[in-house]
């Protein structure tokens, strides 16, 4: 009985996610769903990305948290459209779902927006199961989290398109075995592309920016060649 209920929830979510995706595609917006544990550095990565590419692209952000609008406030200072979703009023849900994103879009001015970041709620479990209508899922893992996370939370890694290994500036102080981390990642998702960076020192950051710009161009190319 319980399994049936969960199936229905996911099915309903998938329907709304597809509706969201249609709107994103029609408006030619590249949408990335960011997942990570709390404190892995999602918000700082977004801040630096927006700061560096703001003159070339129009950004918007949907921020998910259980409570507070701290992260939304950090991003709003770049003078871009930001909507905060707090799930405390939905019983403290540990993930965003497609319907929450749909509701957020009603208050978000998407005109002219080219890249929309959705910062999911910080944990490696619940966000992995719910599509929001995004083009790509990005998983951020901090070097402080150890090399076993892909093995412990395989769904989040299996469903992602890009792995950002953040805080590489801390490597001299840590015992993490990056080769083992990559082996563990390959076991659950051999296709997962990864980039090592530090949002703080900006080491490796240009590789992530290149990936992002490539994804945006490839989406707009698809759109213009479809002739719509
Ligand atoms: Mg954050």
XYZ file of C-alpha atoms and ligand atoms in Angstrom:
229
model
C 0.000 0.000 0.000
C 2.742 2.402 0.986
C 4.662 1.608 -2.208
C 1.606 2.496 -4.261
C 1.334 5.878 -2.569
C 4.972 6.673 -3.239
C 4.634 5.668 -6.889
C 1.700 8.024 -7.280
C 3.588 10.892 -5.668
C 6.536 10.399 -8.005
C 4.250 10.033 -11.032
C 2.447 13.276 -10.179
C 5.816 14.976 -9.685
C 7.030 13.736 -13.066
C 3.970 15.179 -14.822
C 4.549 18.630 -13.337
C 8.306 18.397 -13.986
C 7.563 17.858 -17.694
C 5.257 20.905 -17.699
C 8.017 22.976 -16.088
C 10.511 21.699 -18.668
C 8.214 22.750 -21.525
C 8.138 26.294 -20.144
C 11.922 26.349 -19.699
C 12.481 25.025 -23.237
C 10.012 27.443 -24.794
C 11.831 30.340 -23.125
C 15.190 28.794 -23.993
C 16.367 28.774 -20.378
C 19.098 26.380 -19.275
C 18.055 25.004 -15.880
C 20.433 23.322 -13.455
C 19.344 21.543 -10.271
C 22.097 21.772 -7.624
C 22.294 19.087 -4.969
C 24.756 18.515 -2.116
C 25.105 17.974 1.615
C 24.698 21.067 3.796
C 27.806 23.221 3.685
C 29.390 21.731 0.538
C 29.501 25.178 -1.022
C 26.544 25.378 -3.430
C 25.679 28.975 -2.642
C 29.274 30.222 -2.888
C 29.684 28.458 -6.249
C 26.522 30.184 -7.483
C 27.627 33.574 -6.128
C 31.009 33.391 -7.865
C 29.473 32.068 -11.081
C 26.953 34.885 -11.272
C 29.586 37.461 -10.376
C 31.869 36.250 -13.189
C 29.287 35.715 -15.945
C 26.755 38.404 -15.070
C 27.809 40.646 -17.943
C 27.351 37.812 -20.480
C 24.233 36.022 -19.211
C 20.969 36.795 -17.449
C 20.583 34.603 -14.378
C 17.763 33.738 -12.005
C 17.805 31.543 -8.903
C 15.272 29.449 -7.039
C 16.568 28.795 -3.523
C 15.365 25.838 -1.484
C 15.831 25.627 2.259
C 13.868 24.168 5.139
C 14.004 27.564 6.865
C 15.608 31.025 6.524
C 16.179 33.143 3.440
C 19.915 33.581 4.141
C 21.084 32.068 0.839
C 18.498 33.952 -1.239
C 19.699 37.194 0.344
C 23.299 36.366 -0.568
C 22.265 35.922 -4.223
C 19.794 38.820 -4.419
C 22.656 41.284 -3.991
C 23.681 40.511 -7.600
C 20.474 42.198 -8.665
C 18.973 39.105 -10.314
C 15.523 37.540 -9.830
C 15.647 35.243 -6.781
C 12.812 33.301 -5.175
C 13.179 31.519 -1.860
C 11.178 28.370 -1.171
C 11.135 27.363 2.495
C 9.668 23.922 3.072
C 9.046 24.422 6.800
C 5.415 25.123 5.966
C 5.264 21.867 3.959
C 6.256 19.876 7.048
C 9.950 20.605 6.532
C 10.280 18.560 3.334
C 13.904 17.574 2.715
C 13.772 18.221 -1.043
C 12.162 20.506 -3.599
C 9.488 19.014 -5.821
C 8.262 20.059 -9.252
C 5.130 21.684 -7.869
C 7.141 23.954 -5.541
C 9.234 25.032 -8.542
C 6.075 25.618 -10.580
C 4.716 27.849 -7.797
C 8.036 29.701 -7.521
C 7.933 30.388 -11.271
C 4.652 32.240 -10.810
C 6.489 34.908 -8.824
C 9.718 34.792 -10.809
C 10.125 37.080 -13.808
C 11.633 34.717 -16.390
C 11.632 37.186 -19.277
C 15.125 37.424 -20.709
C 16.489 34.844 -18.257
C 19.028 32.513 -19.903
C 20.265 30.399 -17.007
C 18.193 29.366 -13.984
C 19.883 27.768 -10.998
C 17.756 25.775 -8.597
C 19.586 25.282 -5.308
C 18.013 22.235 -3.733
C 17.820 21.519 -0.027
C 21.094 20.347 1.468
C 21.191 16.581 1.708
C 22.220 13.727 -0.568
C 19.079 11.612 -0.196
C 15.666 13.149 -0.914
C 16.498 15.657 -3.722
C 17.848 12.840 -5.910
C 14.423 11.261 -6.448
C 12.499 14.318 -7.626
C 12.896 15.831 -11.079
C 12.021 19.520 -11.209
C 12.059 20.022 -14.982
C 15.775 20.818 -15.086
C 18.125 20.143 -18.012
C 20.928 18.831 -15.838
C 21.538 17.799 -12.253
C 24.755 19.016 -10.665
C 26.053 17.367 -7.516
C 28.541 19.249 -5.356
C 30.780 17.253 -3.030
C 33.225 18.914 -0.680
C 36.641 17.340 -0.123
C 35.842 17.386 3.614
C 33.092 14.804 3.126
C 35.365 11.830 2.434
C 35.653 9.429 -0.468
C 32.798 7.084 0.467
C 29.820 9.354 -0.271
C 29.116 8.007 -3.795
C 28.944 4.483 -2.331
C 26.697 5.558 0.556
C 24.354 7.782 -1.480
C 24.458 6.165 -4.934
C 21.138 7.541 -6.240
C 22.254 11.167 -6.035
C 25.441 10.344 -7.941
C 23.744 7.996 -10.413
C 21.136 10.608 -11.367
C 23.583 13.498 -11.768
C 25.200 14.836 -14.946
C 28.075 16.751 -13.381
C 30.076 16.319 -10.183
C 31.780 19.401 -8.770
C 34.429 18.461 -6.208
C 34.685 21.644 -4.171
C 37.171 22.958 -1.581
C 40.274 21.476 -3.219
C 42.212 24.283 -1.481
C 41.798 22.212 1.720
C 43.425 19.057 0.283
C 46.819 19.572 2.021
C 44.998 19.415 5.383
C 42.820 16.374 4.636
C 43.303 12.625 4.353
C 40.818 12.180 1.502
C 41.978 9.861 -1.297
C 40.748 11.549 -4.502
C 41.596 8.505 -6.648
C 39.451 6.330 -4.420
C 36.675 8.931 -4.575
C 36.786 8.793 -8.379
C 36.774 4.962 -8.338
C 33.730 4.961 -6.031
C 32.026 7.495 -8.294
C 32.718 5.452 -11.444
C 31.199 2.370 -9.800
C 27.806 4.053 -9.404
C 27.934 6.297 -12.498
C 30.662 5.641 -15.099
C 29.382 8.554 -17.233
C 29.518 11.215 -14.516
C 31.742 14.084 -15.634
C 33.673 15.691 -12.783
C 35.474 18.976 -12.190
C 37.732 19.737 -9.229
C 37.624 23.313 -7.996
C 37.696 25.698 -5.097
C 34.971 28.326 -5.048
C 36.984 30.160 -2.398
C 40.360 30.399 -4.157
C 38.802 29.990 -7.650
C 41.316 27.267 -8.526
C 39.783 25.189 -11.352
C 36.750 27.466 -11.448
C 37.148 28.310 -15.146
C 36.589 24.623 -16.029
C 33.156 24.795 -14.445
C 32.368 28.102 -16.177
C 33.435 26.556 -19.530
C 31.127 23.579 -18.899
C 28.241 25.913 -18.069
C 28.702 28.098 -21.152
C 28.992 24.972 -23.348
C 25.738 23.593 -21.930
C 23.972 26.893 -22.534
C 25.212 27.101 -26.131
C 24.292 23.495 -26.854
C 20.756 24.102 -25.552
C 20.266 27.257 -27.603
C 21.712 25.532 -30.679
C 19.217 22.679 -30.301
C 16.426 25.202 -30.026
C 17.414 27.265 -33.080
C 18.019 24.163 -35.238
C 14.557 22.851 -34.325
C 13.274 25.960 -36.130
C 10.732 26.950 -33.494
Mg 23.147 27.160 0.294
